[in-house]
Amino acid sequence: VARKLANYLRLGEAELGILDRMVATARERYFPARADILREGERPRVMRFMLAGWAHRYKQLPDGRRQTVGYFLPGDVCDLHIPMMSGMDHSLASLTPTVLVEVEHHEFEQLLKSNSRLEKAFWWEGLVNLAIQREWTLNLGQRAAFERLAHLFCELYTRLECVGLASKNLFEFPLTQADLAEATGISAVHVNRTLRELREQNLTKFIGKTLVLQDIERLKSVAAFDARYLHLGHVGERADDE
Amino acid sequence: VARKLANYLRLGEAELGILDRMVATARERYFPARADILREGERPRVMRFMLAGWAHRYKQLPDGRRQTVGYFLPGDVCDLHIPMMSGMDHSLASLTPTVLVEVEHHEFEQLLKSNSRLEKAFWWEGLVNLAIQREWTLNLGQRAAFERLAHLFCELYTRLECVGLASKNLFEFPLTQADLAEATGISAVHVNRTLRELREQNLTKFIGKTLVLQDIERLKSVAAFDARYLHLGHVGERADDE
DNA sequence: CGAGAAGTTGAAGCGTGTCAAATGCAGTGG
DNA sequence: CCACTGCATTTGACACGCTTCAACTTCTCG
C-alpha cells in the first residue's frame, strides 16, 4: 500500500522508487481507533503519510458541535502544509486503527528540491485537497441529506478504488452513522433514516461492515457526482505545458 | 492597493519590490459587474491577481443550484494552481466591476524559483485558502443561518481590514441578499429574515451599501468566529524553523 | 417617469432536529 | 456458556428552522 502514496498523480518509476525509500526509512507510528493524532493549536514538526486505516480532519465549535472536514485514506498525505503554519486550526484523529509514517519536514523539503516532478506531484496533491474541500462546501451548502450521503459514498468509493481498496462496487466501511452525521452535517438519527431510504431504493446496502453500491450509476446520478473534481485519471500523463 | 498583494504574509521590502514590479508590468484586465472570468472546464494559461473589486468562485449542480465556495477580495490570488490542473472544476465570476492583472504561468514559476521567501509566501497563501475552505465547510455543516451570516461578515471584515478596505467596524458591502444566499446555502428569503434578526439585535445594520458591525465582539461571539484560521498577524514574523 | 432588480413580508408545508425508548450486537467477567 | 455492559442502530412522535410561493414595496438608473 505504501507505494500508492502519490500514485494517483503522474509519476515515473524513478520517483516511485524515491518515495518507497522514504517510506521505508521513515518512522512508523501506530494509532488505535479513535485516537487523537494532532490537536488544534499544536505545531507539528513532521509530515505524515497514511499507510493503513481511516482518519479524519475535524473542526469544533466552542459549544461542542463538530464537523468532519475531510477523510484520510491509505496513501493520503496528512499535513502537507502544517509544519509551516502558525498552529493547527483543526484536529486530526484516527477512526480505525491506523498506521502512518513520519518524515521530518526539512528532509521532505530536500526531497522536493531534488526532484521537480515530485515537487509538482505534491503541489498537485495539495490542489486536489483544495478541490475536494470545495466540493464538500458544495455538498453541505446545496445538497439535501439523501444526496449528501450518496455523494460521500461516491467520493469514498472512487478514492479507495484508486488505491486498490475498493472494487466491484463494494468496500470495507468502518464508519459509524454518527461519523457520517459529523461529515455530512446532519443528525445521526436522520442519517439512519436516510440510509434506510437508500436501501429501500436499492442504491446502497450494508453487509456487515461492507458497503455495497448496488447501482452505482444511479447513485452517481442522484448525487450529481462528477469525479472530475478529484482530478484523477492522469496517471502517466505529464503536467508540462511550458 | 496593488502592493497589498501578499502583504498579509510575511515579506521584506525586497520582496514587495519584486511583486510591485511584477504587477506594474503585467497586463491589466477589467471586468464589469457580474461577468464570467473563467468557466468550468476551461484551462487558463495565466495567473490572476485581484487589484480591485469583489469576485467569487462558485460551483454548480446540473439542476442549476449554485454554491459560492469563496470570495476574492483585492489583493487575493485567483488561481494559484489552476494552470497545472486538468481543467477548472468550478467557475470564477466578478460581482462588482473588477480590476485584475494577468501573469504568465511560467513567468510566475521563474519568480518563485528566484526567491525562496516569495515561494514560501505563496505556499502560505495557498494554505490559507485551504484553511478558509475548511472553515466554510464547518460554517455550512454546523452553524445555523443566523450564525452563518454573522460568521461570514466577520471573515469579510477581517480580510478587508487586512488590505485597508475596512476599519471602524464598517465597510463597503456590494453583495446582494441573493449573493449571500448562494454563499451561505440558505434561501434568499431567509437571508432577508435573518438580516432583520441581526438588525433587531443591534449586531449589524446597513447604511446604504455600507455594512456596519455595531457590536463586533458580540457578533464574533455568536458566530464563534476565531480569526486564527485566517493565519494572519504574522506580518514580519519569519516562518523559518529549520 | 418607467422598468427591472433588490428587498420585504405573510402563509403554508416539508425536511431535519430533538427526545426518548427499544432493539441488536460484541466484548467482558463470572 | 451466560448474564452484564456499553455502544451502535432503529423507530416513533413532535417541534422548529428553513424553503417555497406569491404578492407587494422600495430602490436604482436610464
XYZ file of N, CA and C in Angstrom, chain A residues 27-224:
594
model
N 9.959 6.681 10.192
C 9.475 6.042 11.409
C 7.986 5.719 11.274
N 7.637 4.515 11.619
C 6.221 4.135 11.575
C 5.550 4.438 12.901
N 4.319 4.861 12.813
C 3.550 5.125 14.032
C 2.230 4.386 13.954
N 1.809 3.854 15.079
C 0.546 3.126 15.125
C -0.410 3.836 16.066
N -1.623 3.999 15.637
C -2.647 4.582 16.497
C -3.814 3.614 16.614
N -4.382 3.508 17.795
C -5.598 2.704 17.928
C -6.766 3.459 17.295
N -7.906 2.832 17.244
C -9.086 3.509 16.711
C -9.459 4.674 17.621
N -9.954 5.717 17.009
C -10.475 6.859 17.772
C -9.450 7.512 18.682
N -8.247 7.674 18.169
C -7.211 8.352 18.948
C -6.887 9.685 18.288
N -6.560 10.662 19.103
C -6.102 11.935 18.558
C -4.732 11.757 17.948
N -4.541 12.288 16.765
C -3.228 12.259 16.128
C -2.561 13.618 16.307
N -3.377 14.639 16.227
C -2.860 16.007 16.270
C -4.015 16.897 16.680
N -3.783 17.730 17.680
C -4.898 18.530 18.147
C -4.760 20.003 17.782
N -5.884 20.666 17.709
C -5.914 22.088 17.401
C -4.922 22.844 18.280
N -4.187 23.731 17.635
C -3.257 24.548 18.387
C -1.828 24.027 18.375
N -1.654 22.740 18.200
C -0.303 22.187 18.181
C 0.470 22.632 16.945
N 1.790 22.482 17.021
C 2.636 22.777 15.862
C 3.518 21.596 15.572
N 3.062 20.726 14.728
C 3.823 19.510 14.432
C 5.120 19.849 13.717
N 6.110 19.018 13.894
C 7.384 19.247 13.215
C 7.590 18.237 12.099
N 6.629 17.368 11.893
C 6.828 16.320 10.892
C 5.669 16.276 9.905
N 5.931 15.608 8.801
C 4.880 15.325 7.835
C 4.439 13.886 8.035
N 3.193 13.619 7.777
C 2.693 12.263 7.976
C 2.020 11.738 6.726
N 2.214 10.440 6.511
C 1.574 9.768 5.380
C 0.783 8.586 5.900
N -0.426 8.442 5.424
C -1.267 7.327 5.844
C -0.841 6.063 5.099
N -0.592 5.021 5.837
C -0.312 3.736 5.204
C -1.528 2.824 5.260
N -2.190 2.806 6.405
C -3.356 1.950 6.546
C -4.327 2.565 7.533
N -5.585 2.292 7.345
C -6.613 2.784 8.249
C -7.303 4.036 7.736
N -8.306 4.450 8.457
C -9.030 5.683 8.123
C -8.843 6.688 9.244
N -8.732 7.947 8.855
C -8.671 9.020 9.850
C -9.484 10.192 9.325
N -9.695 11.182 10.171
C -10.402 12.355 9.661
C -9.866 13.629 10.292
N -10.086 14.692 9.586
C -9.785 16.048 9.999
C -11.093 16.632 10.487
N -11.092 17.268 11.639
C -12.350 17.859 12.084
C -12.129 19.202 12.756
N -13.162 19.992 12.713
C -13.156 21.279 13.395
C -14.269 21.276 14.420
N -14.095 22.073 15.434
C -15.030 22.049 16.543
C -15.465 23.466 16.901
N -16.720 23.611 17.302
C -17.198 24.893 17.791
C -17.126 24.883 19.317
N -17.072 26.072 19.898
C -16.931 26.160 21.355
C -17.986 25.338 22.095
N -19.181 25.252 21.548
C -20.242 24.544 22.260
C -20.212 23.034 21.998
N -19.207 22.577 21.274
C -19.058 21.135 21.131
C -19.463 20.571 19.778
N -20.229 21.334 19.004
C -20.585 20.823 17.671
C -19.316 20.536 16.881
N -19.292 19.424 16.201
C -18.100 19.057 15.440
C -18.433 18.837 13.973
N -17.490 19.167 13.125
C -17.661 18.920 11.706
C -16.421 18.226 11.166
N -16.595 17.067 10.583
C -15.510 16.429 9.854
C -15.325 17.190 8.551
N -14.116 17.660 8.299
C -13.905 18.424 7.070
C -13.176 17.616 6.005
N -12.831 16.386 6.321
C -12.213 15.552 5.304
C -11.749 14.231 5.867
N -11.655 13.241 5.010
C -11.171 11.932 5.423
C -9.779 11.677 4.880
N -9.007 10.937 5.648
C -7.716 10.438 5.186
C -7.814 8.957 4.943
N -7.448 8.544 3.765
C -7.450 7.131 3.418
C -6.008 6.712 3.146
N -5.747 5.423 3.121
C -4.377 4.973 2.873
C -3.783 5.625 1.626
N -2.564 6.114 1.749
C -1.914 6.776 0.635
C -2.001 8.292 0.697
N -2.875 8.792 1.563
C -3.035 10.243 1.636
C -1.931 10.879 2.481
N -1.670 12.139 2.174
C -0.738 12.922 2.967
C -1.553 13.681 4.001
N -1.142 13.607 5.258
C -1.937 14.246 6.308
C -1.702 15.740 6.392
N -0.443 16.147 6.402
C -0.202 17.557 6.668
C 0.891 18.086 5.767
N 0.494 18.299 4.572
C 1.383 18.755 3.528
C 1.913 20.142 3.849
N 1.398 20.719 4.864
C 1.491 22.154 4.991
C 1.828 22.559 6.401
N 1.218 21.856 7.328
C 1.126 22.374 8.683
C 2.460 22.764 9.296
N 3.519 22.062 8.986
C 4.774 22.451 9.616
C 5.117 23.918 9.413
N 4.592 24.516 8.354
C 4.872 25.925 8.103
C 4.010 26.863 8.930
N 2.802 26.415 9.193
C 1.790 27.329 9.703
C 1.999 27.685 11.166
N 1.195 28.637 11.594
C 1.354 29.171 12.941
C 0.760 28.241 13.993
N -0.003 27.264 13.583
C -0.622 26.362 14.548
C -1.870 25.765 13.945
N -2.134 24.542 14.285
C -3.276 23.842 13.720
C -4.578 24.591 14.018
N -5.391 24.764 12.985
C -6.695 25.367 13.204
C -7.765 24.273 13.236
N -7.330 23.031 13.367
C -8.264 21.917 13.403
C -7.540 20.706 13.976
N -8.200 19.597 14.068
C -7.600 18.410 14.671
C -7.620 17.227 13.722
N -6.732 16.285 14.011
C -6.702 15.022 13.266
C -6.930 13.893 14.260
N -7.728 12.923 13.844
C -7.938 11.773 14.713
C -8.142 10.523 13.868
N -7.698 9.407 14.391
C -7.917 8.143 13.706
C -9.360 7.707 13.917
N -9.864 6.961 12.968
C -11.208 6.397 13.107
C -11.107 4.890 13.317
N -10.196 4.276 12.584
C -9.875 2.863 12.770
C -8.443 2.810 13.297
N -7.963 1.641 13.665
C -6.531 1.529 13.930
C -5.774 1.974 12.688
N -4.724 2.718 12.903
C -4.094 3.437 11.796
C -2.574 3.275 11.824
N -2.017 3.126 10.638
C -0.559 3.111 10.523
C -0.144 4.293 9.675
N 0.773 5.082 10.193
C 1.296 6.146 9.351
C 2.785 6.290 9.565
N 3.426 6.967 8.628
C 4.861 7.197 8.771
C 5.116 8.686 8.908
N 6.182 8.990 9.650
C 6.536 10.388 9.876
C 7.834 10.711 9.161
N 7.826 11.833 8.468
C 9.026 12.285 7.780
C 9.339 13.685 8.269
N 10.599 13.898 8.599
C 11.000 15.233 9.043
C 10.662 16.246 7.972
N 10.212 17.393 8.402
C 9.793 18.405 7.458
C 10.921 18.838 6.518
N 12.101 19.083 7.084
C 13.169 19.583 6.206
C 13.720 18.473 5.317
N 13.603 17.242 5.785
C 14.002 16.135 4.922
C 13.087 16.099 3.696
N 11.820 16.309 3.958
C 10.853 16.326 2.874
C 11.125 17.492 1.919
N 11.454 18.627 2.470
C 11.783 19.798 1.658
C 12.943 19.488 0.714
N 13.961 18.832 1.271
C 15.120 18.440 0.462
C 14.667 17.601 -0.722
N 13.814 16.646 -0.398
C 13.345 15.727 -1.425
C 12.630 16.483 -2.542
N 11.814 17.448 -2.165
C 11.099 18.229 -3.175
C 12.080 19.007 -4.036
N 13.083 19.581 -3.380
C 14.065 20.387 -4.107
C 14.835 19.534 -5.105
N 15.047 18.278 -4.733
C 15.903 17.430 -5.553
C 15.180 16.855 -6.765
N 13.878 16.897 -6.741
C 13.158 16.273 -7.847
C 11.932 17.098 -8.191
N 11.991 17.743 -9.339
C 10.937 18.700 -9.636
C 9.622 18.008 -10.016
N 9.728 16.786 -10.498
C 8.478 16.090 -10.813
C 7.753 15.715 -9.526
N 8.531 15.331 -8.527
C 7.919 15.053 -7.233
C 7.320 16.312 -6.633
N 8.068 17.399 -6.771
C 7.560 18.646 -6.237
C 6.207 18.970 -6.863
N 6.142 18.813 -8.169
C 4.888 19.076 -8.859
C 3.789 18.145 -8.381
N 4.178 16.880 -8.192
C 3.190 15.895 -7.761
C 2.577 16.294 -6.423
N 3.393 16.800 -5.516
C 2.854 17.164 -4.203
C 2.080 18.466 -4.256
N 2.493 19.350 -5.142
C 1.652 20.516 -5.400
C 0.273 20.028 -5.828
N 0.298 19.148 -6.784
C -0.947 18.583 -7.305
C -1.790 18.008 -6.167
N -1.142 17.232 -5.338
C -1.848 16.645 -4.195
C -2.534 17.720 -3.361
N -1.815 18.798 -3.115
C -2.395 19.890 -2.337
C -3.594 20.501 -3.038
N -3.479 20.649 -4.349
C -4.574 21.254 -5.104
C -5.790 20.350 -5.117
N -5.564 19.064 -5.177
C -6.691 18.139 -5.148
C -7.413 18.242 -3.802
N -6.640 18.369 -2.739
C -7.261 18.554 -1.436
C -8.146 19.781 -1.417
N -7.642 20.841 -2.020
C -8.432 22.060 -2.086
C -9.721 21.808 -2.870
N -9.582 21.118 -3.967
C -10.752 20.853 -4.812
C -11.776 20.009 -4.056
N -11.287 19.043 -3.294
C -12.194 18.212 -2.508
C -12.917 19.065 -1.474
N -12.152 19.946 -0.844
C -12.755 20.797 0.173
C -13.840 21.680 -0.437
N -13.608 22.149 -1.643
C -14.636 22.945 -2.317
C -15.862 22.104 -2.598
N -15.636 20.885 -3.016
C -16.774 20.016 -3.308
C -17.575 19.744 -2.038
N -16.893 19.618 -0.916
C -17.602 19.426 0.343
C -18.438 20.657 0.674
N -17.896 21.807 0.374
C -18.647 23.040 0.592
C -19.938 22.997 -0.215
N -19.806 22.618 -1.469
C -20.994 22.487 -2.308
C -21.950 21.441 -1.736
N -21.386 20.356 -1.285
C -22.192 19.262 -0.760
C -23.042 19.723 0.409
N -22.395 20.417 1.344
C -23.101 20.862 2.544
C -24.034 22.021 2.248
N -23.647 22.834 1.287
C -24.439 24.029 1.031
C -25.682 23.774 0.204
N -25.594 22.858 -0.747
C -26.685 22.743 -1.705
C -27.404 21.401 -1.728
N -26.745 20.349 -1.319
C -27.407 19.062 -1.462
C -28.233 18.699 -0.236
N -29.348 18.016 -0.461
C -30.187 17.523 0.633
C -29.529 16.283 1.227
N -30.007 15.868 2.390
C -29.397 14.770 3.138
C -29.180 13.537 2.260
N -30.192 13.170 1.529
C -30.121 11.986 0.683
C -28.991 12.092 -0.337
N -28.900 13.212 -0.980
C -27.856 13.433 -1.981
C -26.478 13.512 -1.333
N -26.435 14.104 -0.163
C -25.146 14.257 0.510
C -24.508 12.923 0.797
N -25.290 12.032 1.364
C -24.748 10.718 1.687
C -24.347 9.993 0.410
N -25.202 10.066 -0.578
C -24.897 9.416 -1.854
C -23.580 9.953 -2.402
N -23.420 11.258 -2.329
C -22.207 11.863 -2.861
C -20.979 11.423 -2.082
N -21.091 11.399 -0.784
C -19.960 10.985 0.046
C -19.554 9.554 -0.288
N -20.528 8.692 -0.446
C -20.224 7.300 -0.791
C -19.501 7.215 -2.129
N -19.944 8.003 -3.069
C -19.283 8.010 -4.379
C -17.838 8.468 -4.251
N -17.632 9.524 -3.472
C -16.262 10.014 -3.311
C -15.380 8.960 -2.673
N -15.854 8.368 -1.606
C -15.042 7.384 -0.894
C -14.742 6.193 -1.792
N -15.751 5.753 -2.515
C -15.533 4.622 -3.404
C -14.452 4.946 -4.433
N -14.583 6.105 -5.037
C -13.627 6.488 -6.075
C -12.212 6.593 -5.531
N -12.090 7.213 -4.372
C -10.751 7.391 -3.800
C -10.158 6.057 -3.376
N -10.982 5.176 -2.828
C -10.480 3.881 -2.386
C -10.118 2.994 -3.576
N -10.913 3.121 -4.608
C -10.656 2.332 -5.815
C -9.251 2.631 -6.349
N -8.932 3.919 -6.299
C -7.629 4.400 -6.716
C -6.461 3.732 -6.047
N -6.632 3.365 -4.816
C -5.530 2.756 -4.078
C -5.792 1.271 -3.868
N -6.699 0.729 -4.660
C -6.914 -0.710 -4.651
C -7.681 -1.247 -3.461
N -8.392 -0.371 -2.770
C -9.124 -0.828 -1.586
C -10.626 -0.933 -1.828
N -11.016 -0.700 -3.069
C -12.431 -0.872 -3.401
C -12.514 -1.367 -4.833
N -13.431 -2.250 -5.079
C -13.673 -2.712 -6.435
C -15.002 -3.437 -6.442
N -15.512 -3.679 -7.630
C -16.783 -4.391 -7.763
C -17.915 -3.722 -6.970
N -17.842 -2.413 -6.886
C -18.901 -1.659 -6.229
C -19.077 -1.944 -4.756
N -18.039 -2.417 -4.114
C -18.148 -2.568 -2.658
C -16.813 -2.334 -1.983
N -16.878 -1.997 -0.716
C -15.655 -1.803 0.062
C -15.954 -1.847 1.552
N -14.904 -2.141 2.301
C -14.921 -2.099 3.760
C -15.284 -0.716 4.244
N -16.279 -0.637 5.099
C -16.722 0.680 5.539
C -16.744 0.746 7.062
N -15.741 1.361 7.660
C -15.593 1.315 9.114
C -16.321 2.423 9.867
N -16.971 3.336 9.163
C -17.563 4.487 9.848
C -18.903 4.133 10.496
N -19.174 4.768 11.606
C -20.490 4.616 12.239
C -21.435 5.673 11.660
N -22.691 5.515 11.974
C -23.658 6.502 11.500
C -23.392 7.862 12.126
N -22.883 7.839 13.350
C -22.534 9.110 13.996
C -21.386 9.782 13.235
N -20.453 8.998 12.734
C -19.370 9.566 11.925
C -19.930 10.230 10.672
N -20.822 9.530 10.031
C -21.422 10.087 8.818
C -22.174 11.375 9.132
N -22.799 11.396 10.279
C -23.520 12.601 10.684
C -22.564 13.779 10.798
N -21.413 13.538 11.395
C -20.433 14.621 11.561
C -19.900 15.122 10.225
N -19.794 14.221 9.272
C -19.220 14.610 7.989
C -20.236 15.304 7.095
N -21.489 14.936 7.246
C -22.494 15.469 6.326
C -23.293 16.610 6.930
N -23.068 16.874 8.198
C -23.785 17.974 8.819
C -25.259 17.680 9.049
N -25.617 16.420 9.136
C -26.991 16.080 9.503
C -26.962 15.246 10.781
N -28.102 15.130 11.434
C -28.103 14.457 12.732
C -27.977 12.949 12.543
N -27.466 12.276 13.561
C -27.249 10.832 13.467
C -28.568 10.110 13.198
N -29.622 10.549 13.833
C -30.922 9.923 13.621
C -31.349 10.037 12.160
N -31.124 11.200 11.613
C -31.547 11.385 10.233
C -30.644 10.635 9.255
N -29.404 10.468 9.613
C -28.519 9.630 8.803
C -29.133 8.243 8.714
N -29.559 7.740 9.841
C -30.174 6.419 9.863
C -31.369 6.340 8.914
N -32.246 7.293 9.034
C -33.430 7.303 8.159
C -33.033 7.388 6.693
N -32.015 8.183 6.429
C -31.597 8.376 5.044
C -30.942 7.109 4.487
N -30.215 6.413 5.333
C -29.628 5.146 4.891
C -30.730 4.148 4.552
N -31.782 4.158 5.368
C -32.905 3.261 5.073
C -33.494 3.587 3.704
N -33.638 4.872 3.479
C -34.152 5.343 2.196
C -33.263 4.859 1.040
N -31.962 4.968 1.207
C -31.037 4.492 0.180
C -31.198 2.994 -0.033
N -31.403 2.283 1.071
C -31.570 0.840 0.994
C -32.874 0.517 0.267
N -33.940 1.211 0.628
C -35.247 0.934 0.029
C -35.265 1.230 -1.470
N -34.381 2.139 -1.852
C -34.328 2.447 -3.287
C -33.297 1.583 -4.009
N -32.793 0.580 -3.309
C -31.817 -0.331 -3.903
C -30.596 0.387 -4.473
N -30.174 1.414 -3.766
C -28.981 2.122 -4.207
C -27.751 1.626 -3.470
N -27.885 1.519 -2.166
C -26.760 1.026 -1.363
C -27.282 0.108 -0.276
N -26.422 -0.773 0.193
C -26.771 -1.548 1.376
C -25.521 -1.973 2.114
N -25.712 -2.315 3.380
C -24.595 -2.790 4.185
C -24.709 -4.298 4.362
N -23.572 -4.978 4.165
C -23.492 -6.381 4.557
C -22.408 -6.432 5.607
N -22.840 -6.460 6.847
C -21.876 -6.334 7.921
C -21.212 -4.974 7.815
N -19.892 -4.968 7.753
C -19.190 -3.685 7.661
C -18.767 -3.383 6.230
N -19.385 -4.053 5.295
C -19.093 -3.797 3.892
C -20.211 -2.981 3.267
N -19.817 -1.923 2.592
C -20.808 -1.104 1.917
C -20.895 -1.523 0.454
N -22.099 -1.803 0.003
C -22.305 -2.218 -1.377
C -23.051 -1.117 -2.120
N -22.463 -0.648 -3.194
C -23.140 0.332 -4.044
C -23.848 -0.466 -5.143
N -25.113 -0.736 -4.926
C -25.821 -1.682 -5.792
C -26.000 -1.160 -7.212
N -26.283 0.119 -7.292
C -26.487 0.699 -8.620
C -25.697 1.990 -8.685
N -24.417 1.832 -9.014
C -23.512 2.963 -8.861
C -23.835 4.079 -9.849
N -24.345 3.725 -11.000
C -24.666 4.766 -11.981
C -25.810 5.642 -11.488
N -26.833 4.970 -10.970
C -27.963 5.738 -10.463
C -27.549 6.541 -9.227
N -26.673 5.945 -8.432
C -26.186 6.638 -7.238
C -25.457 7.924 -7.631
N -24.548 7.810 -8.595
C -23.824 8.990 -9.059
C -24.788 10.022 -9.598
N -25.811 9.531 -10.245
C -26.759 10.442 -10.853
C -27.565 11.206 -9.807
N -28.071 10.519 -8.797
C -28.840 11.252 -7.781
C -27.934 12.165 -6.961
N -26.668 11.786 -6.841
C -25.749 12.597 -6.047
C -25.169 13.740 -6.868
N -25.421 13.720 -8.164
C -24.757 14.658 -9.075
C -23.258 14.597 -8.852
